[in-house]
Coordinates of C-alpha atoms in Angstrom, one line a residue:
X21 CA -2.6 97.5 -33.9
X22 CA -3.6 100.1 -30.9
X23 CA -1.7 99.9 -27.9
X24 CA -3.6 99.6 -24.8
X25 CA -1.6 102.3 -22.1
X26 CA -2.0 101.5 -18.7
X27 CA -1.2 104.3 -15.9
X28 CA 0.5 103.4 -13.0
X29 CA -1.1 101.0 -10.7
X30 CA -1.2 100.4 -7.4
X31 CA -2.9 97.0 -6.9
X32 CA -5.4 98.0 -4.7
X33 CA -2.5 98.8 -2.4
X34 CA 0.0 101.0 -1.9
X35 CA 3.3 100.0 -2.4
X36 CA 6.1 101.5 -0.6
X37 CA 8.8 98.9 -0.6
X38 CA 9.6 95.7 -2.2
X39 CA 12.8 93.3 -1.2
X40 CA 14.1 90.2 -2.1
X41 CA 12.7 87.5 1.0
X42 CA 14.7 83.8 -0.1
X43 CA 15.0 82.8 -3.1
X44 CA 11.7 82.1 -4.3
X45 CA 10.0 84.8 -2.6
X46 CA 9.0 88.6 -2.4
X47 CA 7.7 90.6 0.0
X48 CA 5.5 93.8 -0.3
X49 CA 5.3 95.6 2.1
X50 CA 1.5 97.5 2.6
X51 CA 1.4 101.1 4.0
X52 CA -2.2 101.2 4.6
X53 CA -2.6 97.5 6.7
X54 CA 1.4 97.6 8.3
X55 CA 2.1 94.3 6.9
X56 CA 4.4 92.2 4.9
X57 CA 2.5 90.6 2.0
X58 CA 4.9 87.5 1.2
X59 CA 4.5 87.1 -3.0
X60 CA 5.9 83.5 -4.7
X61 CA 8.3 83.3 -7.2
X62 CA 6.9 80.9 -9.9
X63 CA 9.1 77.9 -9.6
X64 CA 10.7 77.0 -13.1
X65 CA 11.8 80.9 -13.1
X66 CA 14.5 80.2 -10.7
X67 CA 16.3 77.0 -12.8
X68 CA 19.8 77.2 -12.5
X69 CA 21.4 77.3 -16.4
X70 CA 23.9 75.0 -15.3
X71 CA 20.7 72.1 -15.0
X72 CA 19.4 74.3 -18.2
X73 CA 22.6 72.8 -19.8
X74 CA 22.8 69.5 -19.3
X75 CA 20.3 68.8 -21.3
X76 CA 22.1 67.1 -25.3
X77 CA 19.9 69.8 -27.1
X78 CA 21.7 72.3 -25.0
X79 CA 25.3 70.6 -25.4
X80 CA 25.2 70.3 -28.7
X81 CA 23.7 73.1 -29.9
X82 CA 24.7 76.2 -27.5
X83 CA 27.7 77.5 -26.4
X84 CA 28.8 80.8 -24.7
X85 CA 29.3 83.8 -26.7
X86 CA 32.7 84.6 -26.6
X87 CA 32.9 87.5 -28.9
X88 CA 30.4 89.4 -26.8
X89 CA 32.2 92.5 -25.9
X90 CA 29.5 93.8 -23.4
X91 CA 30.1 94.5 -20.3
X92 CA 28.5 92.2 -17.3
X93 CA 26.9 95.2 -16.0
X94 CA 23.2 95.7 -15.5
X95 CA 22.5 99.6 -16.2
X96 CA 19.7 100.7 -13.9
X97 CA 17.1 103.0 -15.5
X98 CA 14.2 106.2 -14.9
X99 CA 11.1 104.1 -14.0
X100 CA 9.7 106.2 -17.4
X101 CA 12.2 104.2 -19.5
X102 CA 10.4 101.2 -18.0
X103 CA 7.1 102.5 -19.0
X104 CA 7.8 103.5 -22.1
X105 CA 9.5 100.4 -23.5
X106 CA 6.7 98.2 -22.5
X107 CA 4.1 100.4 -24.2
X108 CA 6.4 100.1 -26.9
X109 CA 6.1 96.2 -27.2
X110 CA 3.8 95.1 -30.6
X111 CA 1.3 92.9 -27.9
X112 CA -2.7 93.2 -27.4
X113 CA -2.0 92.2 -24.3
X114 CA -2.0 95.2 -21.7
X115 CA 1.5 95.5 -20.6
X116 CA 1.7 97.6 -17.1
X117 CA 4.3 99.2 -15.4
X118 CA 4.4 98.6 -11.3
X119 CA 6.8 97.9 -9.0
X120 CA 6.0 94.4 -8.5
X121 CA 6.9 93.8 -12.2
X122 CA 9.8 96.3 -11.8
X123 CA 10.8 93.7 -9.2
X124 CA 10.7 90.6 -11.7
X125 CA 12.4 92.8 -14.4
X126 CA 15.5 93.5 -11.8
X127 CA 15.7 89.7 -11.2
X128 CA 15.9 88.5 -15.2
X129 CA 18.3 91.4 -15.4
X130 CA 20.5 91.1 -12.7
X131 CA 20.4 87.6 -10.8
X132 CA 18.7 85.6 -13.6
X133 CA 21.1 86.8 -16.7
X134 CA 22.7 83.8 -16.9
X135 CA 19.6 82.1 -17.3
X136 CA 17.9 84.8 -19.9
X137 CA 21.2 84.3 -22.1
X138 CA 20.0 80.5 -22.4
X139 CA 16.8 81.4 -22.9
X140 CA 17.3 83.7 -26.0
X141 CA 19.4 80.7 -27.6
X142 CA 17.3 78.0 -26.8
X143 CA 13.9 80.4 -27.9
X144 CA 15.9 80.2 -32.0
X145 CA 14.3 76.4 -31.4
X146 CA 11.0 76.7 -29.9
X147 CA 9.5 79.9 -30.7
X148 CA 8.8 79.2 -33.7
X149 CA 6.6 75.9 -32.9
X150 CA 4.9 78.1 -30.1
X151 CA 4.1 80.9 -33.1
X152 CA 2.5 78.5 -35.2
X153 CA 0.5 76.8 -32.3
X154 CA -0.9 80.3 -30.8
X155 CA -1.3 81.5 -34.6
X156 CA -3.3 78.4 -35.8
X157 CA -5.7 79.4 -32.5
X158 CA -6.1 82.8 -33.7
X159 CA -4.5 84.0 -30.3
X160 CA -1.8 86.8 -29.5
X161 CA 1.5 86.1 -29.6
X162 CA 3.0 87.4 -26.8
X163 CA 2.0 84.2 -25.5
X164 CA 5.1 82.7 -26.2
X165 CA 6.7 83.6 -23.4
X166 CA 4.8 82.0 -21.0
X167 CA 7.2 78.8 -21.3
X168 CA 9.9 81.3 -20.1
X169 CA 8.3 81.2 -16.5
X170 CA 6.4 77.8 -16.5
X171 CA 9.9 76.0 -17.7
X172 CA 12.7 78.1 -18.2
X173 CA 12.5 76.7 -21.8
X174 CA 13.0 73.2 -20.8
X175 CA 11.1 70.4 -22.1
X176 CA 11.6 68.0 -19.3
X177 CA 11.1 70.4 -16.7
X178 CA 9.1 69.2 -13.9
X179 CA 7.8 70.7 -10.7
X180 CA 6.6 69.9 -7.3
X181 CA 3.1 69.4 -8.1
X182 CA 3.5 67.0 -11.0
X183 CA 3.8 69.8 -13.6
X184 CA 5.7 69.1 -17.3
X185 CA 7.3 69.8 -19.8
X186 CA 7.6 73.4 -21.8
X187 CA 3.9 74.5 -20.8
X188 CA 3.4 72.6 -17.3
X189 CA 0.3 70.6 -18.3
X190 CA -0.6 69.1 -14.8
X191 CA -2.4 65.3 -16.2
X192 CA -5.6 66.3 -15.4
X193 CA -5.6 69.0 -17.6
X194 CA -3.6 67.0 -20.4
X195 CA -6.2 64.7 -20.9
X196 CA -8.5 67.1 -22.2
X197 CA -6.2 67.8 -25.1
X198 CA -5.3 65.1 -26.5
X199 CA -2.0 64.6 -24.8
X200 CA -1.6 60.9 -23.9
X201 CA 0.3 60.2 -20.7
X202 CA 1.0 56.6 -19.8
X203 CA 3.9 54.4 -18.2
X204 CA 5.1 54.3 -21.9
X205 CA 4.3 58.2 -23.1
X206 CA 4.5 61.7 -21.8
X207 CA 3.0 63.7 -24.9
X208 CA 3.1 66.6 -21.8
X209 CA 7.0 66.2 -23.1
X210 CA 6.3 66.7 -26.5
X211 CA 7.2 70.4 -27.9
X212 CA 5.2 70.6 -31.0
X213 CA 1.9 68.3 -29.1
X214 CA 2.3 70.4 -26.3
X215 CA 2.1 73.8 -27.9
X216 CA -1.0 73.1 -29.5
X217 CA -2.5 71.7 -26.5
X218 CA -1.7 75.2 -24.8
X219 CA -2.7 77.2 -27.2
X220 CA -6.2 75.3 -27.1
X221 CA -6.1 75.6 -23.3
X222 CA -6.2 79.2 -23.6
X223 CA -8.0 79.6 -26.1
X224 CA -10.5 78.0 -23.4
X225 CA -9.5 80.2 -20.9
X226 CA -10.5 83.3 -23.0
X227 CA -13.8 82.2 -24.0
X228 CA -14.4 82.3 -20.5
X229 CA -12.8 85.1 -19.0
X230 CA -13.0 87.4 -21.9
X231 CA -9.4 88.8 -20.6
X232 CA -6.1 88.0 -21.8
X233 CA -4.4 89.0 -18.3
X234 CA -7.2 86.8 -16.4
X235 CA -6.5 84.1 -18.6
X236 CA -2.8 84.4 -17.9
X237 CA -3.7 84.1 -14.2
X238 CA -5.5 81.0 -14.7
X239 CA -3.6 79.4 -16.6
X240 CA -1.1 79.2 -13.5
X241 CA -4.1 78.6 -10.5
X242 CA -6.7 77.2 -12.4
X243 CA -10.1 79.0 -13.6
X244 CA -11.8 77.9 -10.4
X245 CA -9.7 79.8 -8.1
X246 CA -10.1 83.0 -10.6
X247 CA -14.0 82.3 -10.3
X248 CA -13.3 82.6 -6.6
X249 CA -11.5 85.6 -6.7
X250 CA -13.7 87.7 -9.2
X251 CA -16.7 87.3 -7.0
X252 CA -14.7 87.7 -3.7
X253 CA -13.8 91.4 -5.3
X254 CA -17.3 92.0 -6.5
X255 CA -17.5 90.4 -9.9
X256 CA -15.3 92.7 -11.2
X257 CA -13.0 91.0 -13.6
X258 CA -9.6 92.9 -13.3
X259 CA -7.0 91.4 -12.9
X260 CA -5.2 94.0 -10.9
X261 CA -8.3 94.4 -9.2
X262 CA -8.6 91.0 -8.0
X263 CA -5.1 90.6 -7.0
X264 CA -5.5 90.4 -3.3
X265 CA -7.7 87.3 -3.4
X266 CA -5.3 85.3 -5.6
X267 CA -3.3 82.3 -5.0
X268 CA 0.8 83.9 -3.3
X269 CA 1.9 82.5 -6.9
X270 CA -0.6 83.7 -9.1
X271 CA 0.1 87.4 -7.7
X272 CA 3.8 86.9 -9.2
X273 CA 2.8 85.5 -12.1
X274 CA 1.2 87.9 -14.0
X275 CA 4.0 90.2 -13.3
X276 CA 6.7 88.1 -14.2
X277 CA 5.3 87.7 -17.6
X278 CA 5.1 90.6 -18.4
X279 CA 8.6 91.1 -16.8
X280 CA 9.3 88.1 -19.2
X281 CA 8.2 89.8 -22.3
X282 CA 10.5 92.8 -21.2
X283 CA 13.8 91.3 -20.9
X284 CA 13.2 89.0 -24.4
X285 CA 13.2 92.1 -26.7
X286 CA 15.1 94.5 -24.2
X287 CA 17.8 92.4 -23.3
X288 CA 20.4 94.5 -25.6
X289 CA 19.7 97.7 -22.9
X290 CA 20.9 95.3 -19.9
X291 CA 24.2 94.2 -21.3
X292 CA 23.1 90.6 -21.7
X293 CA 24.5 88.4 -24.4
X294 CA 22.7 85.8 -25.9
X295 CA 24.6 82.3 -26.0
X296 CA 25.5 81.4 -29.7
X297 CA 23.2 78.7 -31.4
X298 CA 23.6 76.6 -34.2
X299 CA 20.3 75.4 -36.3
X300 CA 20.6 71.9 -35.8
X301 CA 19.7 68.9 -38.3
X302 CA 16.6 69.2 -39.9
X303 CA 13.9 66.6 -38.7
X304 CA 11.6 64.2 -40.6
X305 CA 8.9 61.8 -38.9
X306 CA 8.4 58.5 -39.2
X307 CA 4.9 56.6 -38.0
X308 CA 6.0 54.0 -36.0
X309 CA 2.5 51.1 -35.9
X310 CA 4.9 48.3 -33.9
X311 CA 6.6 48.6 -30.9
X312 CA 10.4 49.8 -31.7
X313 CA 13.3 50.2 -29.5
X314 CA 15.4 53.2 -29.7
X315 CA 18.7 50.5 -29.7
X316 CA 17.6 49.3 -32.5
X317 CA 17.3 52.2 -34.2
X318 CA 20.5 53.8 -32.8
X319 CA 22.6 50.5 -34.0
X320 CA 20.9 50.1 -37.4
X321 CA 20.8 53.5 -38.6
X322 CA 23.6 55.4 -36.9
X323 CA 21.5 57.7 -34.4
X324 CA 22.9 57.9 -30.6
X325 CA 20.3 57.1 -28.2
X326 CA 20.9 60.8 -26.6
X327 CA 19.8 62.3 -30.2
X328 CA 16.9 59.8 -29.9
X329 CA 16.1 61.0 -26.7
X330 CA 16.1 64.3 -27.0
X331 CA 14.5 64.3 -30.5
X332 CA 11.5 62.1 -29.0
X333 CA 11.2 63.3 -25.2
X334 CA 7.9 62.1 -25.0
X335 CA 8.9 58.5 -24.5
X336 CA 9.5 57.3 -21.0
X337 CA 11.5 54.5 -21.5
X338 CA 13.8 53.3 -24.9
X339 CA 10.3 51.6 -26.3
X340 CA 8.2 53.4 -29.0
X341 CA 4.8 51.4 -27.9
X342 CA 3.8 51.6 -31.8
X343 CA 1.5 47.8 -30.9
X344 CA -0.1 49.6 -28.2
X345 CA -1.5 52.5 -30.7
X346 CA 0.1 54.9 -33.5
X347 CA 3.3 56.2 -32.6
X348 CA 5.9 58.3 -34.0
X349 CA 9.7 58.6 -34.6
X350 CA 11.5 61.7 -35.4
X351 CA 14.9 61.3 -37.2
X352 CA 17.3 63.7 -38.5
X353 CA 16.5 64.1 -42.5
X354 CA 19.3 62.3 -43.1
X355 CA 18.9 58.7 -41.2
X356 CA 15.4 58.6 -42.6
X357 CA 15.7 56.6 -45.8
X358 CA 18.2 54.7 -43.7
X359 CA 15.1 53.9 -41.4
X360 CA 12.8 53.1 -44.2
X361 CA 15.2 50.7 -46.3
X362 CA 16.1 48.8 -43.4
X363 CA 13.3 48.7 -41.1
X364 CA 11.8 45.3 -41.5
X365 CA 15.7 44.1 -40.2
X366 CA 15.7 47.2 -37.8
X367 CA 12.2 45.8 -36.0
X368 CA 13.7 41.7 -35.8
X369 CA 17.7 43.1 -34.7
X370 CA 17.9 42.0 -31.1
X371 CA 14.2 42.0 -30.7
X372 CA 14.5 38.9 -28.5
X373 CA 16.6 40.3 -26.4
X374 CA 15.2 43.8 -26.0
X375 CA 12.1 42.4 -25.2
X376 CA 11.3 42.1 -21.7
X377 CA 7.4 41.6 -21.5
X378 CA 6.3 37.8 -21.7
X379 CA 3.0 37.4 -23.7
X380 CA 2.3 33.9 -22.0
X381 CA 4.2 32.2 -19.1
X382 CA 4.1 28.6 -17.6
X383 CA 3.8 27.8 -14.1
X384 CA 7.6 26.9 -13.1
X385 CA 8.8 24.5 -10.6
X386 CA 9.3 27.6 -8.0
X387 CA 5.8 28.0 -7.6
X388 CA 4.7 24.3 -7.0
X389 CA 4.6 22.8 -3.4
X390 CA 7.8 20.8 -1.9
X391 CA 5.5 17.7 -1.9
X392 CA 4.3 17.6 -5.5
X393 CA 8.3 18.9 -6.4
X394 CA 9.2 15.5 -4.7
X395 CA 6.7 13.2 -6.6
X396 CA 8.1 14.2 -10.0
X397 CA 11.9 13.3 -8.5
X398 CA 10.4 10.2 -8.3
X399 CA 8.6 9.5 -11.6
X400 CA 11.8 8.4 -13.0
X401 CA 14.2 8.8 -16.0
X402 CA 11.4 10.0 -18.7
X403 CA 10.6 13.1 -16.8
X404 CA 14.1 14.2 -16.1
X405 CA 14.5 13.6 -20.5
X406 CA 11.8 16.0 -20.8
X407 CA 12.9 18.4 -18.2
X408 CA 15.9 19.0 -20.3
X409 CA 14.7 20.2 -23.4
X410 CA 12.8 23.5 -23.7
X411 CA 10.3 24.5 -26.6
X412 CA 11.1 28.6 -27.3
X413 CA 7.7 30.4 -27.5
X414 CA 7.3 33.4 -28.8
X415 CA 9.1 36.6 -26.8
X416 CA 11.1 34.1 -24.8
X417 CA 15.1 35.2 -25.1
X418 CA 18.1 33.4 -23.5
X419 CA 18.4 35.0 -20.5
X420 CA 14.4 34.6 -19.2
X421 CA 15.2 31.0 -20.5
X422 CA 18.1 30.4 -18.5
X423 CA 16.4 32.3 -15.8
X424 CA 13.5 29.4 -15.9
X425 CA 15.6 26.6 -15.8
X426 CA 18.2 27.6 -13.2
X427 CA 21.1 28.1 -15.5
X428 CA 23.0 30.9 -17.7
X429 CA 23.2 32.1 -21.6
X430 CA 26.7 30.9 -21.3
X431 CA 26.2 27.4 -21.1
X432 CA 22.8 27.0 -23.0
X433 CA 24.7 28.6 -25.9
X434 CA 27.4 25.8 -25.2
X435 CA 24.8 23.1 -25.3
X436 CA 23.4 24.0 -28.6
X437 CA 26.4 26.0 -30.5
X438 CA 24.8 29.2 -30.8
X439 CA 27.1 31.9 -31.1
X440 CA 24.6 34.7 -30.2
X441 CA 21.5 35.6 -29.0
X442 CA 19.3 34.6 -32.0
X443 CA 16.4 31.9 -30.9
X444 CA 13.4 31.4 -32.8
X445 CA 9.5 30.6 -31.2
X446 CA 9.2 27.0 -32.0
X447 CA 12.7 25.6 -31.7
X448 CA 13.6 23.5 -29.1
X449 CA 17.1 23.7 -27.4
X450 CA 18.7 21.4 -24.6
X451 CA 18.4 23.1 -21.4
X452 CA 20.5 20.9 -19.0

């Protein structure tokens, strides 16, 4: 593989000074025009690691290093050294050195360390579904690390504009890649779904832009607002060239990729220590063609419903909508053939009562007018006899029951000894 060397770059401007403006911004300052050219921070890069941690993948799996006898200093290094170790990195994509990416190396070295020791745990899990993705598409992979600045490696991560998961599909764009999103689903969630989607995505991008770093830049503002800046530069397609006409973010982005491809393999030189990881269970999935609760799975097979969670992030809520279209369950190998021998028992346990969408409803008493309530007080003794029974359809539990007829569980279990929940469609049970 040939490296591609860059010399130093200016970006079209020249850069004198560079400081630290907020938190989520940088400013440049430009010789030539006198002025402070404010540059955004992309948002996931500044995720505090305590949120990173809160996550049970992360609190189960990582811990600090505690045997890490480096020091918590950040050496600072000959701008050379800088140079050379990126021209050093195995990538077809161009890796410059400027001071705008010096900038976002100083921050994952210094400020962000905490956050970069995460990341180098919590890549042991995803790197290698992001490999396989970018290698099925036949695209470099160096690509990897873009989930380091569009999520800090988290899979729920969402931003301000609607953004999520690992890769930041915005829905629009998810819906060109197979990636359902619903009230019920999120595949934008999804690590393994997601992955591929991306790698698709840019695959897309570089069919039209013919350029890796351009397709980086797009993949951040869109291809329109690349279009817009190519031809407001002169149709040249550079990105370092086109810089100036690009979205605040977009200028940072670029730049703090590559700074993020630096600090993942050079992260030894800068005294950071990983955070220790442990390989969790191995995973199997299970399709799942009937909707399925997660408490049903968690009390039937020994699974907590934060392993659930986190092993199936794409669901929204503790139903698997498996009626609604093919879905699927991932277990740990072990609770699988749990799952399979019990699941006819697994889909009935507390089905009732999990189950809180009605497929028919009658017309209650609450809904009819005051006059017609006070003709049937008056039709006499047969209509109140009638009024207290109740004929279970299907779906109907105890509590909508109770609900309906203005009393509780607790005394329509009384009235017709049941000890639990358990009703059945076509039974009939006193209600009064």
């Amino acid at each position: 593989m040939r490296l591609i060397r860059q010399p130093f770059i200016l970006i079209s401007l020249l850069l004198l000074c560079i400081s630290a403006k907020a938190q989520n911004t940088i400013t440049v300052y430009d010789e030539n025009l006198g002025l402070n050219e404010v540059i955004d921070i992309p948002e996931n890069m500044m995720t505090e690691v305590d949120s990173l941690m809160s996550e049970w993948f992360s609190k189960t799996y990582l811990d600090k290093d505690e045997e890490c006898q480096s020091k918590d200093e950040n050496p600072v290094f000959p701008t050379e050294v800088y140079i050379n170790r990126l021209q050093r990195l195995p990538n077809i994509i161009e890796m410059p050195h400027n001071e705008v990416v010096q900038k976002f190396i100083d921050m994952y070295s210094g400020q962000l360390r905490r956050s970069v020791s995460y990341m180098l745990a919590a890549s042991n899990f995803y790197t290698p579904i992001f490999e396989e993705a970018l290698e099925a598409c036949g695209i470099p992979l160096e690509l990897k690390y873009l989930p380091i600045i569009e999520s800090a490696l988290n899979p729920k991560a969402v931003s301000r504009a609607g953004a999520v998961g690992l890769w930041q599909f915005m829905i629009t764009t998810s819906k060109g890649y197979d990636l359902e999103v619903n009230s019920l689903v999120d595949d934008r969630k999804d690590p393994i779904k997601s992955s591929y989607a991306a790698a698709r995505y840019l695959k897309d991008l570089y069919n039209i832009f013919g350029d890796w770093t351009l397709v980086i830049a797009a993949y951040n503002c869109g291809p329109g607002n690349v279009n817009k800046a190519i031809h407001r530069a002169g149709d040249v397609k550079d990105y370092w060239k086109i810089y100036n006409y690009l979205p605040r973010e977009t200028r940072g982005y670029v730049p703090s990729f590559i700074a993020a491809n630096y600090i993942m393999n050079y992260y030894c030189d800068h005294n950071i220590c990983p955070m220790e990881s442990r390989l969790p269970a191995q995973t199997d999935t299970i399709t799942i063609n009937k909707d399925l609760y997660m408490e049903q799975v968690s009390e039937l097979c020994n699974v907590s419903i934060s392993e659930l969670e986190a092993l199936n992030p794409q669901y929204r809520t503790h139903l698997i909508p498996g009626s609604s279209g093919q879905c699927t369950l991932r277990l740990p190998s072990t609770n699988v053939a749990s799952f399979i021998s019990k699941q006819d028992t697994i889909y009935n346990h507390r089905l009732s009562e999990l189950q809180n969408k009605r497929r028919t409803v009658a017309v209650s008493g609450t809904n009819v007018s005051k006059k017609t309530t006070r003709n049937r007080r008056s039709r006499g003794s047969s209509s109140s006899a009638s009024s207290a029974t109740h004929k279970i359809r299907r779906g109907e539990s105890l509590s909508t029951i109770a609900r309906r007829h203005g009393t509780t569980v607790k005394k329509l279990q009384q009235l017709n000894g049941i000890s639990g929940t358990s009703i059945r469609a076509g039974q009939t049970i006193r209600v009064k």
